[in-house]
Short mmCIF file of C-alpha atoms in Angstrom, two decimals:
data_model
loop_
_atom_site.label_atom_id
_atom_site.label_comp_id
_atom_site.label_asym_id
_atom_site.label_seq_id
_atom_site.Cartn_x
_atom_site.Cartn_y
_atom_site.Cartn_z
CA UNK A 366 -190.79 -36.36 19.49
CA UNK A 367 -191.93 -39.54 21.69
CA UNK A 368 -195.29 -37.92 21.91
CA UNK A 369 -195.28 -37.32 18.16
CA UNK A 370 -194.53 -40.55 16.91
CA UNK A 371 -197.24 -42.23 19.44
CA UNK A 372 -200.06 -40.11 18.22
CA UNK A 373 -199.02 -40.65 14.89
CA UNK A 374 -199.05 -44.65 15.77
CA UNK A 375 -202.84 -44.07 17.18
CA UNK A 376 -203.78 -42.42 14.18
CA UNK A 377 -202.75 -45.33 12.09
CA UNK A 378 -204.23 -47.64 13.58
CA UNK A 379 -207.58 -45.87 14.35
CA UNK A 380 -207.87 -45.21 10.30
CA UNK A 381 -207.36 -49.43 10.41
CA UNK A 382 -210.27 -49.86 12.77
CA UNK A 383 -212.40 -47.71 10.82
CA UNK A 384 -211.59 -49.35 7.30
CA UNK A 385 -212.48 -52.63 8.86
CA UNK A 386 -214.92 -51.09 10.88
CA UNK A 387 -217.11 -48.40 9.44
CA UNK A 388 -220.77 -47.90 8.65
CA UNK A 389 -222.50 -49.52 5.80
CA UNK A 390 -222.73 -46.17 4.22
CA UNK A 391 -218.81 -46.81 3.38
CA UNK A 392 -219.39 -49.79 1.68
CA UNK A 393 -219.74 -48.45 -1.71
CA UNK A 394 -216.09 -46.69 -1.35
CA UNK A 395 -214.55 -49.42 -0.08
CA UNK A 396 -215.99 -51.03 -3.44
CA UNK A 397 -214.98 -48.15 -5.34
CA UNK A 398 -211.19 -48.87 -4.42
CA UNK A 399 -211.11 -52.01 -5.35
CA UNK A 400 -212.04 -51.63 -8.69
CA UNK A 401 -209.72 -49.66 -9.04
CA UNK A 402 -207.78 -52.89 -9.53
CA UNK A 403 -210.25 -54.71 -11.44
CA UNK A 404 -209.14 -58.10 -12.45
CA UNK A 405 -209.88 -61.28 -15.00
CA UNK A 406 -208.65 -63.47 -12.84
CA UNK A 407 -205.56 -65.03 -12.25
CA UNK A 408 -205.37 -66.55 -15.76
CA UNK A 409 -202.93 -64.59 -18.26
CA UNK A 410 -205.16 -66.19 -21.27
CA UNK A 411 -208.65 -65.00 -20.14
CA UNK A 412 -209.78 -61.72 -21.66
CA UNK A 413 -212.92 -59.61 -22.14
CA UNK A 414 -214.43 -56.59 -23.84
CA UNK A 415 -212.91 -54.12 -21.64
CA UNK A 416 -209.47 -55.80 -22.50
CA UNK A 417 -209.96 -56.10 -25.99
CA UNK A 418 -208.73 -53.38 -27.94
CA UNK A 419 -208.43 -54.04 -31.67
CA UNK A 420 -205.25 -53.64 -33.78
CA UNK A 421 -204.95 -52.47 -37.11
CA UNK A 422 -204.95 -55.71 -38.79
CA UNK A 423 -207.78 -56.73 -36.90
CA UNK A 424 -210.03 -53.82 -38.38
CA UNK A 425 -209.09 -54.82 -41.82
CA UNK A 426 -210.21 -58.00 -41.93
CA UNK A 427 -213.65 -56.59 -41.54
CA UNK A 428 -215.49 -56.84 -44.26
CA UNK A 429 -215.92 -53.30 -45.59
CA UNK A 430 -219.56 -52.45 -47.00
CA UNK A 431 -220.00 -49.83 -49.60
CA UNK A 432 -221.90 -47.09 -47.88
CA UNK A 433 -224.79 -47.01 -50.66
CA UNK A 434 -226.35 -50.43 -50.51
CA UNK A 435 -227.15 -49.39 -46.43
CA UNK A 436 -230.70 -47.46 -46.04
CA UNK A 437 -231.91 -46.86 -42.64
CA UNK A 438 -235.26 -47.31 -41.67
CA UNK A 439 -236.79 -47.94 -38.19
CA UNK A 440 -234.95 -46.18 -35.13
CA UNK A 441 -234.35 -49.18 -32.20
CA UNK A 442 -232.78 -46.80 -29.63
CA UNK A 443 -229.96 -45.30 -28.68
CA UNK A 444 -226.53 -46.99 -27.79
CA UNK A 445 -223.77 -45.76 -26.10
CA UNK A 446 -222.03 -44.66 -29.00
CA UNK A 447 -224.53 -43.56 -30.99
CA UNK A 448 -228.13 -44.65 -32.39
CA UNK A 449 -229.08 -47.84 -33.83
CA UNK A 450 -231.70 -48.39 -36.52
CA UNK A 451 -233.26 -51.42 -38.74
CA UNK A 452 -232.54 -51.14 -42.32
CA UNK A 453 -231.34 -52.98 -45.39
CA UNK A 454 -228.25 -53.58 -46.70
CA UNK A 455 -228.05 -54.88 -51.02
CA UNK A 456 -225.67 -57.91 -50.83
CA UNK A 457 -224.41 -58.09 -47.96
CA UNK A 458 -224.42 -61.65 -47.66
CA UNK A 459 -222.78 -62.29 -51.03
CA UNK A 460 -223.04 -61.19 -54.89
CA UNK A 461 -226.56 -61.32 -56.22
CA UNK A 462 -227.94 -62.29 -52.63
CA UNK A 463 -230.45 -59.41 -52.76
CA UNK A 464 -231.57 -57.19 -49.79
CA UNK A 465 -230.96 -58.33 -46.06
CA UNK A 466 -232.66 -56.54 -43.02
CA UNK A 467 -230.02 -55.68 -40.59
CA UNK A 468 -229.67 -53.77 -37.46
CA UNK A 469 -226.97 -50.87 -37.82
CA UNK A 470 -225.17 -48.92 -34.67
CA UNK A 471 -224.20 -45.33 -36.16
CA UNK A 472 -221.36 -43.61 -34.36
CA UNK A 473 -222.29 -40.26 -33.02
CA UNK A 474 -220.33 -37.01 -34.77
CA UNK A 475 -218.51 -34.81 -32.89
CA UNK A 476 -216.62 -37.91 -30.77
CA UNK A 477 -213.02 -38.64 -29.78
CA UNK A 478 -210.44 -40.70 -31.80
CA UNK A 479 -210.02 -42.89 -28.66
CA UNK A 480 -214.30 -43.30 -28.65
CA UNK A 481 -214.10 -43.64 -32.44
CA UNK A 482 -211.53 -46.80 -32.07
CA UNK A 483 -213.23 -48.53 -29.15
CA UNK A 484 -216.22 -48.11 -31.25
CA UNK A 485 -214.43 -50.55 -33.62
CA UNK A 486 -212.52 -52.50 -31.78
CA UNK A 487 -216.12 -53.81 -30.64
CA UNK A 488 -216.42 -54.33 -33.71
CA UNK A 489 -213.61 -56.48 -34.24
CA UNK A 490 -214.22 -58.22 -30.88
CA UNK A 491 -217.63 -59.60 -32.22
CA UNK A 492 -216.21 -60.28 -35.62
CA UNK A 493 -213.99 -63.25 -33.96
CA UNK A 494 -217.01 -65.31 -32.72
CA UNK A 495 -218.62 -67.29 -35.22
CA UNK A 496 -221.19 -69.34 -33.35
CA UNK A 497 -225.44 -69.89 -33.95
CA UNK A 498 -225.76 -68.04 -30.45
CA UNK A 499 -223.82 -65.33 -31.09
CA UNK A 500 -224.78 -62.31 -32.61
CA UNK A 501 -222.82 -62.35 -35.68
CA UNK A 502 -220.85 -59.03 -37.51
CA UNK A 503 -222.05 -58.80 -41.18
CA UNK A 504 -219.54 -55.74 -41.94
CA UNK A 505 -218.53 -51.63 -41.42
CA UNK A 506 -219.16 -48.62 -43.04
CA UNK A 507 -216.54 -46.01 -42.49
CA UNK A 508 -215.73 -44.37 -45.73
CA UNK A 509 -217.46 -41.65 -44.54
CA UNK A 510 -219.61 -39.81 -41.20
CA UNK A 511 -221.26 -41.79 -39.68
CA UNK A 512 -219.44 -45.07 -38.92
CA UNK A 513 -221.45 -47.75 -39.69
CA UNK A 514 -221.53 -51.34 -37.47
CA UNK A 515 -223.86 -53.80 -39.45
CA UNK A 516 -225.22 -56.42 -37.47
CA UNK A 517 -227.34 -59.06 -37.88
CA UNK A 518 -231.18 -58.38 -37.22
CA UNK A 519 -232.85 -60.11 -34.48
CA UNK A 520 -236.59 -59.24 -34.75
CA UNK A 521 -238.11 -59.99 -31.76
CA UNK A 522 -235.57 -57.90 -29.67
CA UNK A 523 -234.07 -58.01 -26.28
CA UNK A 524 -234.71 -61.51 -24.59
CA UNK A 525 -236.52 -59.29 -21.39
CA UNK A 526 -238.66 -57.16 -23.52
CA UNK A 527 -239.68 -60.71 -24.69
CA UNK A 528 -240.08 -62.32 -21.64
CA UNK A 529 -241.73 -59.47 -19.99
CA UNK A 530 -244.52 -59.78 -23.10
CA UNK A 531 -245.27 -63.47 -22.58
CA UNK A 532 -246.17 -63.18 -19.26
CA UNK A 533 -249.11 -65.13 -18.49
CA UNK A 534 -251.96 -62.55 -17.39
CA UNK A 535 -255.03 -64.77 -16.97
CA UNK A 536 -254.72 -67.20 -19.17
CA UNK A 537 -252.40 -70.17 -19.94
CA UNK A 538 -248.70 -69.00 -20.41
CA UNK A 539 -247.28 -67.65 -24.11
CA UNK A 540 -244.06 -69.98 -23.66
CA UNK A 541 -244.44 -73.94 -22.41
CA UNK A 542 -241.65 -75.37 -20.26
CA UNK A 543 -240.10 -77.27 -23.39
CA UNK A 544 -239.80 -73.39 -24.82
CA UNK A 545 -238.41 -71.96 -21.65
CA UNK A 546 -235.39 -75.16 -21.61
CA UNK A 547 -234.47 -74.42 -25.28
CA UNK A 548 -234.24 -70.78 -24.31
CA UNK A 549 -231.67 -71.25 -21.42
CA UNK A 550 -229.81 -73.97 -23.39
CA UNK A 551 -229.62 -71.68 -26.54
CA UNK A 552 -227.89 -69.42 -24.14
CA UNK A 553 -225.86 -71.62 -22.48
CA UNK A 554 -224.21 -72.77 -25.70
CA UNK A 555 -223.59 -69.50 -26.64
CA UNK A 556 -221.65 -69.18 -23.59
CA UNK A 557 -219.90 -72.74 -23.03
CA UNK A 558 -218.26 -71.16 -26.63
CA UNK A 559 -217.41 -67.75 -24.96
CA UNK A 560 -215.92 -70.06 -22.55
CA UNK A 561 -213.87 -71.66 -24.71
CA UNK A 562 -212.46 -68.80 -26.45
CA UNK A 563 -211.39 -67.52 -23.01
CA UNK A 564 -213.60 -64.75 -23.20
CA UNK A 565 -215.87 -63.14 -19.81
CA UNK A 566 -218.38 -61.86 -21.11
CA UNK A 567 -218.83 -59.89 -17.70
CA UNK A 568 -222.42 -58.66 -18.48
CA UNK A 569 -224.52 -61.70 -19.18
CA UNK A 570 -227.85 -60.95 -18.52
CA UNK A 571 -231.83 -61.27 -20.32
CA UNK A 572 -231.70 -57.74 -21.29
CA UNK A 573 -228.33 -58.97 -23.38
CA UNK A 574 -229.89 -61.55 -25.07
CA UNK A 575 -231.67 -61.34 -28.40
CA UNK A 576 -234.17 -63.20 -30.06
CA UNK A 577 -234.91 -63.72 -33.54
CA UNK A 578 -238.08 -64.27 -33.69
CA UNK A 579 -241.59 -64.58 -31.78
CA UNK A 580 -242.59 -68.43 -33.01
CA UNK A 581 -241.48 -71.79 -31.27
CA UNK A 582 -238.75 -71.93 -33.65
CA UNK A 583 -237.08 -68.75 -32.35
CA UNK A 584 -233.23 -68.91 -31.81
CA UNK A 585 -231.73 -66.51 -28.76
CA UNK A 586 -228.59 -65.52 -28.97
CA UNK A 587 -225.79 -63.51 -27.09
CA UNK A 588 -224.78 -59.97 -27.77
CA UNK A 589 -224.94 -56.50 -26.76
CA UNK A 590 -226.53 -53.70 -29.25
CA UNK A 591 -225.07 -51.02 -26.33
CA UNK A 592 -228.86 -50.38 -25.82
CA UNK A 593 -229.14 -52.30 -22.84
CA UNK A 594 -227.60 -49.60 -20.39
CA UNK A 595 -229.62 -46.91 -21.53
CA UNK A 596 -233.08 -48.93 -21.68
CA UNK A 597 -232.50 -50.61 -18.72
CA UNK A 598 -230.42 -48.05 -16.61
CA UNK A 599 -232.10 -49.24 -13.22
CA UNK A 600 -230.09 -52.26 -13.56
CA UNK A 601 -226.77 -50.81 -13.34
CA UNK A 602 -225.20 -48.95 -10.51
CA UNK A 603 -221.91 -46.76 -11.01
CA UNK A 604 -219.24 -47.12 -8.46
CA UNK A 605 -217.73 -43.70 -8.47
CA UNK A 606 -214.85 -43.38 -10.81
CA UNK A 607 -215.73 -46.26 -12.55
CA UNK A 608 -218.40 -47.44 -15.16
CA UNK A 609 -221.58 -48.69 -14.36
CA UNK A 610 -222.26 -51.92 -12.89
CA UNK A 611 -225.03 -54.67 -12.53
CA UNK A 612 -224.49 -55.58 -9.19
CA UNK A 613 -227.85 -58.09 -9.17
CA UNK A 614 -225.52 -60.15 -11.55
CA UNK A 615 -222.76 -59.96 -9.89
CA UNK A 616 -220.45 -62.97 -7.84
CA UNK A 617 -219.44 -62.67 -4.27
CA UNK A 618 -215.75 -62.10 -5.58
CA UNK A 619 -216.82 -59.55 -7.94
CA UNK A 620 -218.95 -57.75 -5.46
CA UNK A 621 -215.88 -57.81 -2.70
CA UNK A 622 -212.59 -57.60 -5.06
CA UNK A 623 -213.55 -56.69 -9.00
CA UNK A 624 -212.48 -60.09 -9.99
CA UNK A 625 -214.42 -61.03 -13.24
CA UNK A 626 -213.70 -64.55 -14.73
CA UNK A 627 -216.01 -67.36 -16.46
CA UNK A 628 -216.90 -68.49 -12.81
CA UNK A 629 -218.51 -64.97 -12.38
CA UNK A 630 -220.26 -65.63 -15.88
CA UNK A 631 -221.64 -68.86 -14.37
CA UNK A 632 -222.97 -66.76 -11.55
CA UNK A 633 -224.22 -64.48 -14.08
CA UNK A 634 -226.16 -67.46 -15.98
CA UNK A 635 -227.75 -68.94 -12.75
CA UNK A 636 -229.37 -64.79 -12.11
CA UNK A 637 -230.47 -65.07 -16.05
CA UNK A 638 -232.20 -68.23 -15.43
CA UNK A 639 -233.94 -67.03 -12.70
CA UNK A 640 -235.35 -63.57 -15.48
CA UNK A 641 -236.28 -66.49 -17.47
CA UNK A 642 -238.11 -68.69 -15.28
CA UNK A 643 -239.97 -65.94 -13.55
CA UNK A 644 -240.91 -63.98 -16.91
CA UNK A 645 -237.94 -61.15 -16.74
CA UNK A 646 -238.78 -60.59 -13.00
CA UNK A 647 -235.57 -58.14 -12.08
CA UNK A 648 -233.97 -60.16 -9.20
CA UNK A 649 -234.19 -58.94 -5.59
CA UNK A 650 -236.91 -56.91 -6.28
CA UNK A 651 -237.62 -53.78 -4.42
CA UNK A 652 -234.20 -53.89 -2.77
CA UNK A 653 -231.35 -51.37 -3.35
CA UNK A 654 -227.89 -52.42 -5.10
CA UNK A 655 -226.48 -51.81 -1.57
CA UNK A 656 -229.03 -54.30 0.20
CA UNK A 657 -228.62 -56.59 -2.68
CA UNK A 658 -224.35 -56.28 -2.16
CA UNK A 659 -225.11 -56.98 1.60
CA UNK A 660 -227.28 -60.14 0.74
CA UNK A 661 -225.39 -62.04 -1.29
CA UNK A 662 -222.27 -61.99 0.42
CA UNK A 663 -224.02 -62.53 3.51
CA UNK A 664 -224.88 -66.30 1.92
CA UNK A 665 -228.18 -65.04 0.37
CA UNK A 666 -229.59 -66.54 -2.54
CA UNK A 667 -233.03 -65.93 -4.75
CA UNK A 668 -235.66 -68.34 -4.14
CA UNK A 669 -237.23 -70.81 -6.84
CA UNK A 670 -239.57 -69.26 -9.01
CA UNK A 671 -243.18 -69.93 -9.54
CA UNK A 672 -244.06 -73.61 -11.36
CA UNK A 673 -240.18 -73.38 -11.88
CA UNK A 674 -239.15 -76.72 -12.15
CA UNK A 675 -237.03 -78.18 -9.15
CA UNK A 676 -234.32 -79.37 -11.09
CA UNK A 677 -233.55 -75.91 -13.03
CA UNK A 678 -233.59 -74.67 -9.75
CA UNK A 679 -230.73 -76.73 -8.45
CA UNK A 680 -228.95 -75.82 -11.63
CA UNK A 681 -228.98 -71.84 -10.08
CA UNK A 682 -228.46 -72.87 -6.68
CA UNK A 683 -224.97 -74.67 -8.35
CA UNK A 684 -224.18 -72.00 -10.32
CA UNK A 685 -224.86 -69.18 -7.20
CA UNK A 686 -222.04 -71.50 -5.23
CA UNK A 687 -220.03 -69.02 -2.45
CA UNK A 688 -216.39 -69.94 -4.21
CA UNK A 689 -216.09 -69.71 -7.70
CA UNK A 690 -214.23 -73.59 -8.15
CA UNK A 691 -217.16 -74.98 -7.01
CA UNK A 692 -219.29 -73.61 -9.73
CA UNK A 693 -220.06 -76.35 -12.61
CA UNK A 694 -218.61 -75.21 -15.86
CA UNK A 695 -220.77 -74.38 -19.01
CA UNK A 696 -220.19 -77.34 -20.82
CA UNK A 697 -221.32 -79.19 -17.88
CA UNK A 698 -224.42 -76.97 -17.82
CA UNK A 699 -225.28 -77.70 -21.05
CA UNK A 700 -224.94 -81.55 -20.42
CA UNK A 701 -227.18 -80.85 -17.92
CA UNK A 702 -229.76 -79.19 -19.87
CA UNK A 703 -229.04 -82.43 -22.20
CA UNK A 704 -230.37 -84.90 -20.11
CA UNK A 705 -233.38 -82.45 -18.40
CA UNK A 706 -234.65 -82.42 -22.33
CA UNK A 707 -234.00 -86.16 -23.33
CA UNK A 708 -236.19 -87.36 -19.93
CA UNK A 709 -238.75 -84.65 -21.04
CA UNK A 710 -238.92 -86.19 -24.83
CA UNK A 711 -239.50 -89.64 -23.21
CA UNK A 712 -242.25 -88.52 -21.21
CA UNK A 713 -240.40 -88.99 -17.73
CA UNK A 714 -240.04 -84.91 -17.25
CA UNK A 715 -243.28 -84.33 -14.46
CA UNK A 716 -242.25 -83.62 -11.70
CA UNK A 717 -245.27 -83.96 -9.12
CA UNK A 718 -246.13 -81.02 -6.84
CA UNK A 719 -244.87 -81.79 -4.02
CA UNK A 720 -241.16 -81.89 -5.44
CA UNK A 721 -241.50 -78.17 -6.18
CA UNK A 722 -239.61 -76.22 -3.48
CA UNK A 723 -237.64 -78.76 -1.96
CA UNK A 724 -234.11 -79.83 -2.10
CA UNK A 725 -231.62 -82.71 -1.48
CA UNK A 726 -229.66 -82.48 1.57
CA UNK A 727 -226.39 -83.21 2.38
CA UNK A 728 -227.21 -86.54 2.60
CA UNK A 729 -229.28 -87.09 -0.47
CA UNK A 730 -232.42 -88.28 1.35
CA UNK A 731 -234.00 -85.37 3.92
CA UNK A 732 -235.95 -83.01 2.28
CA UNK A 733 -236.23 -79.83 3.21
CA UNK A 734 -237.93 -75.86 2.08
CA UNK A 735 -235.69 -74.01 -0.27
CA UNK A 736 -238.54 -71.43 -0.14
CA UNK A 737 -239.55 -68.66 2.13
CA UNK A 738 -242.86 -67.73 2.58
CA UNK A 739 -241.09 -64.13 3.97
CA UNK A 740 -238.77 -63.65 1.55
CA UNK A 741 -238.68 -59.87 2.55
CA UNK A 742 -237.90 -60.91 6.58
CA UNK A 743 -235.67 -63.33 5.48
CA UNK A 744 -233.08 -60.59 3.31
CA UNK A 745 -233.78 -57.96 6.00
CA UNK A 746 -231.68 -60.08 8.61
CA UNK A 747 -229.36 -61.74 6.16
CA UNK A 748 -228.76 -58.18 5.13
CA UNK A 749 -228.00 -57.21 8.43
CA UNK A 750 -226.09 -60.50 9.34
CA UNK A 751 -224.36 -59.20 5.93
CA UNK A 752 -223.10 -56.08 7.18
CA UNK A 753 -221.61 -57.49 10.03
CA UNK A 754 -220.10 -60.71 8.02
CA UNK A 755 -217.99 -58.11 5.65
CA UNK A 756 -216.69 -56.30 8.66
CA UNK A 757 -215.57 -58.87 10.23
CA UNK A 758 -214.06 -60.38 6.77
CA UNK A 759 -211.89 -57.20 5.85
CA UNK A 760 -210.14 -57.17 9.07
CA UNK A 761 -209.17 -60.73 8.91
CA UNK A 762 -208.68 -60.21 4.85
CA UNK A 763 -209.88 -63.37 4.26
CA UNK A 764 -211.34 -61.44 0.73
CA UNK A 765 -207.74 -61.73 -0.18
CA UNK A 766 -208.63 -65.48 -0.82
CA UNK A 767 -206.67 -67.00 -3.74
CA UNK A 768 -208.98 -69.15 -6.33
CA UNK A 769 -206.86 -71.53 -8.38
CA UNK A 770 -208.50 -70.85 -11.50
CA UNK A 771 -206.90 -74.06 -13.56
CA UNK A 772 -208.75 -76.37 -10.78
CA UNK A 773 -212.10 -77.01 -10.46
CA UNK A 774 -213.54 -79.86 -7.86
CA UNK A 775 -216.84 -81.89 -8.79
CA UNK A 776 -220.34 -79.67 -8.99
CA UNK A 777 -221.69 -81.61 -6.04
CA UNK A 778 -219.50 -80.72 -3.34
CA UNK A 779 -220.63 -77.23 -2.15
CA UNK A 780 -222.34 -75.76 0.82
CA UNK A 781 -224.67 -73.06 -0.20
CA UNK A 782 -226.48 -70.43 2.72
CA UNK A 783 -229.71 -69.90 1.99
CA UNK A 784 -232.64 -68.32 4.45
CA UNK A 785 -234.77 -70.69 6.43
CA UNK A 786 -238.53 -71.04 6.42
CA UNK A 787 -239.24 -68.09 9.19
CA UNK A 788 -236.46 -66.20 7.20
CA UNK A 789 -234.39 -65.30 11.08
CA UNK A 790 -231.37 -67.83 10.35
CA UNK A 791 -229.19 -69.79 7.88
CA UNK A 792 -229.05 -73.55 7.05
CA UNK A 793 -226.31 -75.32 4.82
CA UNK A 794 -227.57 -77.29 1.84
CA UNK A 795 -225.50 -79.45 -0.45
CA UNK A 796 -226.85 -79.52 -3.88
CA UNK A 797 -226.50 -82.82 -6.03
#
């Protein structure tokens, strides 16, 4: 019996060693069982779309749209709950207000009752934004097969597609800085609203942005057709027994523990300005979702892009921040992006060329590279640093962390690791 119970002991704490232990390869299940406890956060009041699920009431107030003023015309793509065209829909905007192009999400026959609700209850979610960068719910169809969503139309498409087009070949580039700041600010309203609803968005992102149209006076705003994991399915990675995830987005804390809440939106934002300032380059290129895991919470961060301007690039480096309290909040963002577009309208905007890739230091007066001229080097050994750093951090569980959500210190107090100029070690740099 002695002998029993001390294998049985060794056993134990072998299987401890190798949680805490084992190859990289077992990364992605040791992922995989923590989402099985995905979380918003500490916060009771914050919710999201994979919360949300829509009560009776809250599919009535819809407004309900006579199937016969709807004609589809153009197939966009398909969704995950069906296909989505353009068409037009006869008053939809009020008596006598004539035809209005719309985009329209069908729901596919043959589904479940349960698809068939959360197919409306997404519905309902985006009928209780109102806001200019939001896409906005004009109204269901579902007095018949298909179900009809009717959305508003946003011509120019996805905000990557978009990007991805104005990409300066050879000549001078198709957007001008003062275009790229109204982009990212558009957003970051949209989202300093989302914010104040309570509401994680949880898959911010260019290819989740729309734009509504191609001249200077576009408007982007936030929303997601359900196109955007089907045309872009190289951006997501599933973690098995779960749905897919965009792991290039993703925080440290949602990487290590599931934990979604506006802080990992933040994180989000800083990866979307990065699409945007590099023309909808995917971040971490040529890396795999398991290098990319590695890197970040190794201390890795993306480096500035080309002619990006220095200070949008502190604005990333504050919103990529290792704890989530030290993130600046969106309505500080958009202050931000305030005062970067009142110095440009008074002419005080240039920034001269030797700004561009340096940083403040801790002490506000050292400069020093932000950018590596080996950027592959330099994630090679923070990926392998990585590997080693989450080891060592699940046997200590120090991922186990607690974040006091309600509390957030000043955006100029955090330490960020980023890779040195020969890419072989870290460096700390305070942002300001």
């Amino acid at each position: 019996i002695v002998y029993l119970v001390c294998r049985r002991r060794r056993e134990k704490s072998l299987a401890r060693l190798a949680y805490a232990y084992g190859p990289d390869l077992e990364l992605s299940n040791i992922r995989a069982q923590r989402y099985h406890r995905t979380t918003t956060g500490n916060n009771p009041s914050l919710w999201s779309k994979e919360t949300f699920v829509a009560t009776e009431e809250e599919l009535a107030l819809l407004n309900q749209f006579p199937r016969q003023y709807i004609t589809l015309e153009d197939f966009l793509g398909q969704g995950e709950f069906g296909e989505v065209y353009q068409g037009t829909a006869f008053d939809i905007l009020g008596v006598d207000t004539g035809p209005h192009p719309v985009a329209i999400k069908t729901f596919r026959k043959g589904a479940t009752l349960d698809e068939k609700h959360k197919f409306l209850s997404e519905a309902a979610l985006m009928g209780k934004f109102e806001h200019p960068n939001i896409v906005k719910i004009l109204g269901i169809c579902v007095d018949n097969d298909p179900v009809f969503i009717i959305m508003e139309l946003m011509p120019a498409g996805d905000l990557l597609k978009f990007l991805r087009e104005a990409r300066p070949e050879s000549g001078p580039a198709l957007l001008t800085r003062e275009e790229h700041l109204y982009i990212i600010k558009d957003i970051a309203q949209g989202c300093r609203y989302l914010e104040q609803q309570h509401f994680i968005h949880r898959d911010l992102a260019a290819r989740n942005c729309l734009v509504s149209s191609k001249g200077a006076d576009r408007i982007v705003k936030i929303g997601d057709f359900g196109l955007a994991r089907d045309l872009y399915s190289s951006d997501y990675y599933r973690v098995e027994g779960e749905r897919k995830l965009p792991v290039r987005w993703m925080a440290p804390e949602a990487l290590l523990q599931g934990k979604f809440t506006i802080e990992s939106d933040v994180w989000a934002y800083g990866i979307l300005l990065y699409e945007v300032m590099s023309f909808g380059n995917q971040p971490y290129p040529g890396q795999s979702n398991q290098d990319v895991l590695q890197y970040v919470t190794a201390g890795g961060r993306l480096p500035k892009p080309d002619k990006c301007p220095q200070r949008i690039y502190r604005l990333m480096m504050k919103c990529w921040r290792k704890y989530a309290s030290e993130r600046p909040r969106f309505e500080e963002i958009c202050q931000y992006l305030d005062n970067i577009i009142e110095d440009m309208k008074r002419d005080s905007y240039c920034e001269s060329d030797s700004d561009d890739g340096e940083t403040l230091s801790r002490e506000g007066s050292k400069r020093v590279p932000t950018r590596s001229p080996s950027f592959k080097s330099g994630f090679q050994n923070l990926v392998r640093s990585g590997s080693k750093k989450l080891r060592n951090s699940l046997r200590r569980h120090s991922i186990h962390r607690k974040e006091e959500q309600t509390t957030h210190t000043s955006v100029s107090s955090c330490d960020n690791l980023i890779p040195t100029e020969n890419g072989d070690s870290f460096r700390e740099s305070g942002l300001i």
